[in-house]
Short mmCIF file of C-alpha atoms in Angstrom, two decimals:
data_model
loop_
_atom_site.label_atom_id
_atom_site.label_comp_id
_atom_site.label_asym_id
_atom_site.label_seq_id
_atom_site.Cartn_x
_atom_site.Cartn_y
_atom_site.Cartn_z
CA MET A 1 -1.16 32.92 -0.12
CA THR A 2 -2.36 31.38 -3.22
CA ILE A 3 -2.00 27.74 -3.27
CA LEU A 4 0.15 26.37 -5.88
CA PRO A 5 -1.18 24.29 -8.77
CA ALA A 6 -0.80 20.44 -8.55
CA ILE A 7 -1.66 17.13 -9.77
CA GLU A 8 -3.27 15.07 -7.60
CA LEU A 9 -3.88 11.19 -7.33
CA GLU A 10 -5.85 9.49 -4.58
CA THR A 11 -5.09 5.51 -4.16
CA GLY A 12 -8.61 5.15 -2.53
CA VAL A 13 -11.56 6.92 -1.60
CA HIS A 14 -11.43 9.01 1.73
CA PRO A 15 -7.55 9.52 2.03
CA THR A 16 -5.97 9.44 5.51
CA HIS A 17 -2.52 10.04 4.22
CA THR A 18 -0.69 12.38 1.74
CA ILE A 19 2.28 12.43 0.17
CA LEU A 20 3.58 15.78 -1.37
CA TRP A 21 6.39 15.37 -3.95
CA MET A 22 8.01 18.12 -5.23
CA HIS A 23 9.75 17.60 -8.76
CA GLY A 24 13.28 19.09 -9.81
CA LEU A 25 14.67 21.74 -11.36
CA GLY A 26 12.86 22.85 -14.72
CA ALA A 27 10.66 19.60 -14.30
CA ASP A 28 7.00 19.88 -13.25
CA GLY A 29 4.60 17.89 -11.05
CA ASN A 30 4.25 15.20 -13.90
CA ASP A 31 7.47 14.01 -13.65
CA PHE A 32 6.81 11.55 -10.72
CA VAL A 33 3.14 10.60 -11.66
CA PRO A 34 4.30 7.02 -12.96
CA ILE A 35 6.12 6.09 -9.94
CA VAL A 36 3.00 5.54 -8.08
CA ASP A 37 2.00 2.40 -9.09
CA GLU A 38 5.57 1.29 -9.11
CA LEU A 39 5.87 1.61 -5.38
CA GLY A 40 3.97 -1.74 -4.45
CA LEU A 41 2.05 0.06 -1.65
CA PRO A 42 -0.88 -1.80 0.05
CA SER A 43 -4.53 -0.93 -1.18
CA SER A 44 -5.51 -0.60 2.18
CA LEU A 45 -3.69 2.44 2.22
CA HIS A 46 -5.74 5.61 0.79
CA ILE A 47 -3.14 7.96 -0.05
CA ARG A 48 -3.29 11.15 -2.02
CA PHE A 49 -0.39 12.26 -3.90
CA LEU A 50 0.22 15.57 -4.52
CA PHE A 51 2.62 16.79 -7.15
CA PRO A 52 2.52 20.42 -7.08
CA HIS A 53 4.39 22.93 -9.84
CA ALA A 54 7.17 25.16 -8.82
CA PRO A 55 6.69 28.77 -9.90
CA MET A 56 8.59 29.88 -12.88
CA ARG A 57 11.58 32.07 -12.16
CA SER A 58 14.84 33.25 -13.62
CA VAL A 59 17.62 30.68 -12.21
CA SER A 60 21.24 32.18 -12.15
CA ILE A 61 22.93 28.85 -12.65
CA ASN A 62 21.13 28.47 -15.90
CA ARG A 63 22.20 31.96 -16.94
CA GLY A 64 19.31 33.77 -15.86
CA LEU A 65 16.57 31.25 -18.06
CA VAL A 66 13.36 31.17 -17.15
CA MET A 67 11.94 27.65 -16.05
CA ARG A 68 9.78 25.90 -12.92
CA ALA A 69 12.51 26.01 -9.89
CA TRP A 70 11.43 26.02 -6.23
CA HIS A 71 14.21 28.73 -5.74
CA ASP A 72 17.20 30.54 -7.50
CA TYR A 73 20.78 29.39 -6.96
CA ASP A 74 23.94 29.47 -8.19
CA VAL A 75 27.46 27.53 -7.90
CA VAL A 76 27.13 23.72 -7.50
CA ASP A 77 30.40 22.32 -6.20
CA PRO A 78 31.74 19.52 -4.13
CA HIS A 79 33.62 22.15 -1.98
CA SER A 80 31.79 25.63 -2.14
CA GLY A 81 28.20 23.85 -2.35
CA VAL A 82 25.28 25.72 -3.58
CA ARG A 83 24.68 29.43 -2.83
CA GLU A 84 20.98 30.01 -2.70
CA GLU A 85 18.97 32.96 -3.08
CA MET A 86 17.19 32.92 0.51
CA ALA A 87 14.16 34.82 -0.48
CA SER A 88 13.02 32.56 -3.27
CA LEU A 89 14.02 29.68 -0.98
CA ARG A 90 11.59 31.00 1.81
CA ASP A 91 8.63 31.81 -0.46
CA SER A 92 8.86 28.11 -1.90
CA GLN A 93 9.09 26.92 2.34
CA ARG A 94 5.59 28.83 2.75
CA ALA A 95 4.11 27.66 -0.55
CA ILE A 96 4.83 23.95 0.66
CA GLU A 97 3.61 24.61 4.15
CA ALA A 98 0.57 26.13 3.02
CA LEU A 99 -0.18 22.93 0.70
CA ILE A 100 0.36 20.98 3.92
CA ASP A 101 -1.95 23.31 5.77
CA ARG A 102 -4.45 22.42 3.26
CA GLU A 103 -4.11 18.83 3.84
CA LEU A 104 -4.61 19.16 7.43
CA HIS A 105 -8.12 21.52 6.43
CA ARG A 106 -8.88 18.24 4.56
CA GLY A 107 -8.70 16.10 7.58
CA ILE A 108 -5.34 14.57 7.19
CA GLU A 109 -3.15 14.32 10.46
CA PRO A 110 -0.16 15.96 10.09
CA GLY A 111 1.92 12.75 11.35
CA ASN A 112 0.22 10.99 7.72
CA ILE A 113 2.21 13.73 5.79
CA VAL A 114 5.32 12.78 3.96
CA LEU A 115 7.47 15.26 2.08
CA ALA A 116 9.09 13.98 -0.79
CA GLY A 117 11.31 15.25 -3.38
CA PHE A 118 13.76 14.93 -6.30
CA SER A 119 16.85 17.36 -6.69
CA GLN A 120 15.66 20.70 -5.63
CA GLY A 121 12.53 19.31 -4.88
CA GLY A 122 14.26 16.88 -2.32
CA ALA A 123 16.25 19.93 -0.95
CA MET A 124 12.93 21.78 -0.44
CA ALA A 125 11.48 18.63 1.36
CA LEU A 126 14.59 18.43 3.78
CA HIS A 127 14.24 22.38 4.15
CA THR A 128 10.56 22.82 4.92
CA GLY A 129 10.02 19.23 6.78
CA LEU A 130 12.87 19.85 9.32
CA ARG A 131 11.33 23.46 10.17
CA TYR A 132 7.49 22.50 9.93
CA PRO A 133 6.35 23.21 13.58
CA GLU A 134 3.89 19.81 13.75
CA GLU A 135 5.27 16.54 13.70
CA LEU A 136 5.21 14.81 10.26
CA ALA A 137 5.51 11.54 9.00
CA GLY A 138 8.61 11.29 7.00
CA ILE A 139 11.16 13.35 4.65
CA MET A 140 12.28 11.66 1.63
CA ALA A 141 14.82 13.80 -0.20
CA LEU A 142 16.46 12.02 -3.24
CA SER A 143 19.56 12.95 -5.57
CA CYS A 144 19.89 16.23 -3.41
CA TYR A 145 21.76 18.35 -0.77
CA LEU A 146 20.81 20.13 2.62
CA PRO A 147 19.88 24.09 1.60
CA ALA A 148 20.72 26.72 4.07
CA SER A 149 22.74 24.04 5.95
CA GLN A 150 24.23 26.60 8.26
CA MET A 151 20.68 27.61 9.73
CA LEU A 152 19.51 24.56 10.40
CA ALA A 153 20.35 24.28 14.05
CA ALA A 154 18.83 27.60 14.97
CA GLU A 155 15.81 27.02 12.66
CA ALA A 156 14.50 23.23 13.02
CA HIS A 157 11.39 22.88 14.97
CA ARG A 158 11.73 20.31 17.92
CA ALA A 159 8.30 18.80 16.54
CA ASN A 160 10.36 17.02 14.05
CA ALA A 161 13.55 16.10 16.05
CA GLY A 162 12.45 12.54 15.55
CA ILE A 163 11.02 12.28 11.81
CA SER A 164 12.22 9.73 9.46
CA ILE A 165 14.31 10.81 6.87
CA PHE A 166 15.22 8.38 3.58
CA MET A 167 18.01 10.06 1.76
CA ALA A 168 19.37 8.37 -1.88
CA HIS A 169 21.81 9.35 -4.14
CA GLY A 170 23.53 8.13 -7.41
CA SER A 171 27.22 7.42 -6.99
CA ALA A 172 27.48 8.61 -10.83
CA ASP A 173 25.53 11.93 -10.31
CA ASN A 174 26.89 14.63 -12.37
CA VAL A 175 24.64 17.22 -11.24
CA VAL A 176 24.22 17.18 -7.44
CA PRO A 177 27.83 15.86 -6.43
CA MET A 178 27.75 13.03 -3.90
CA ALA A 179 29.97 15.36 -1.97
CA LEU A 180 27.31 17.56 -1.02
CA ALA A 181 24.57 14.85 -0.77
CA ALA A 182 27.17 12.72 1.75
CA ALA A 183 27.70 15.82 3.95
CA ALA A 184 23.95 16.50 3.92
CA SER A 185 23.60 13.12 5.35
CA ARG A 186 26.27 13.24 7.75
CA GLN A 187 25.16 16.71 9.26
CA LEU A 188 22.01 15.23 9.90
CA HIS A 189 23.22 12.09 11.50
CA GLU A 190 25.20 14.01 13.86
CA SER A 191 22.32 16.48 14.79
CA GLY A 192 20.51 13.37 15.71
CA TYR A 193 18.06 12.62 12.87
CA ALA A 194 16.94 9.12 12.21
CA MET A 195 18.41 8.77 9.13
CA GLU A 196 18.42 6.02 6.18
CA TRP A 197 21.33 6.73 3.57
CA HIS A 198 21.43 4.64 0.50
CA GLU A 199 23.43 4.87 -2.90
CA TYR A 200 22.61 3.65 -6.16
CA PRO A 201 24.76 2.78 -9.49
CA MET A 202 22.80 5.37 -11.07
CA ALA A 203 23.54 9.29 -12.73
CA HIS A 204 20.92 12.07 -11.74
CA SER A 205 18.03 9.83 -12.02
CA VAL A 206 15.93 7.05 -10.02
CA CYS A 207 16.27 3.43 -10.56
CA ALA A 208 14.25 0.06 -10.03
CA ASP A 209 16.02 -0.71 -6.43
CA GLU A 210 15.48 3.02 -5.30
CA ILE A 211 12.04 2.74 -5.63
CA ALA A 212 11.51 -0.66 -4.26
CA ASP A 213 13.39 0.67 -1.12
CA ILE A 214 11.01 3.86 -1.39
CA GLY A 215 7.72 1.62 -1.17
CA ASP A 216 9.33 -0.60 1.67
CA TRP A 217 10.33 2.66 3.75
CA LEU A 218 6.52 4.30 2.96
CA LYS A 219 5.08 0.86 4.31
CA ARG A 220 7.19 1.09 7.00
CA ILE A 221 6.20 4.73 8.09
CA LEU A 222 2.61 4.78 7.16
CA THR A 223 1.40 1.57 8.21
#
């Protein structure tokens, strides 16, 4: 498989940890690079941040416009949810797994790898991380929902049954309804996952309090 292009940023020589951070629909890997310096992580942690660029594809919810997207989808509604095009979802799952596998070949232990993402990228972090066959350090899912939720029980891998999950959402999010995120959190909690749920008074974005909480969570799971 062709490895997705990605921006790499290392906080020290010979990194021992990797944070693989997926952007949202229509953005690219540059979107969250500035956050690295705001997380307040200790200098003793040598982390490789990877910010991959999603493939260009037609997106049904945007009338077929071509943009960077992890998968094609349609309908975002608090009641009917999201209708994913499963082939593209699986394609991006495999692409993210290929990035993880490359980190393993570069000497990073799976237990030192965090999958993170915002919006559609957060959905991919959940989808991929919960199915990955080796135990990862954690999943950070920001302003997103749980894709293919009806398949999780059958497809989740026991290796990540105890993974730490950080979910956060804005109370004024008008892109991904709070009800979808809350339903995802509830399903994961009821499935026995170690969940942290955070709400912030914001729209479909990130805020300073959220960044501080992310930094605290990363310090707990990586040190």
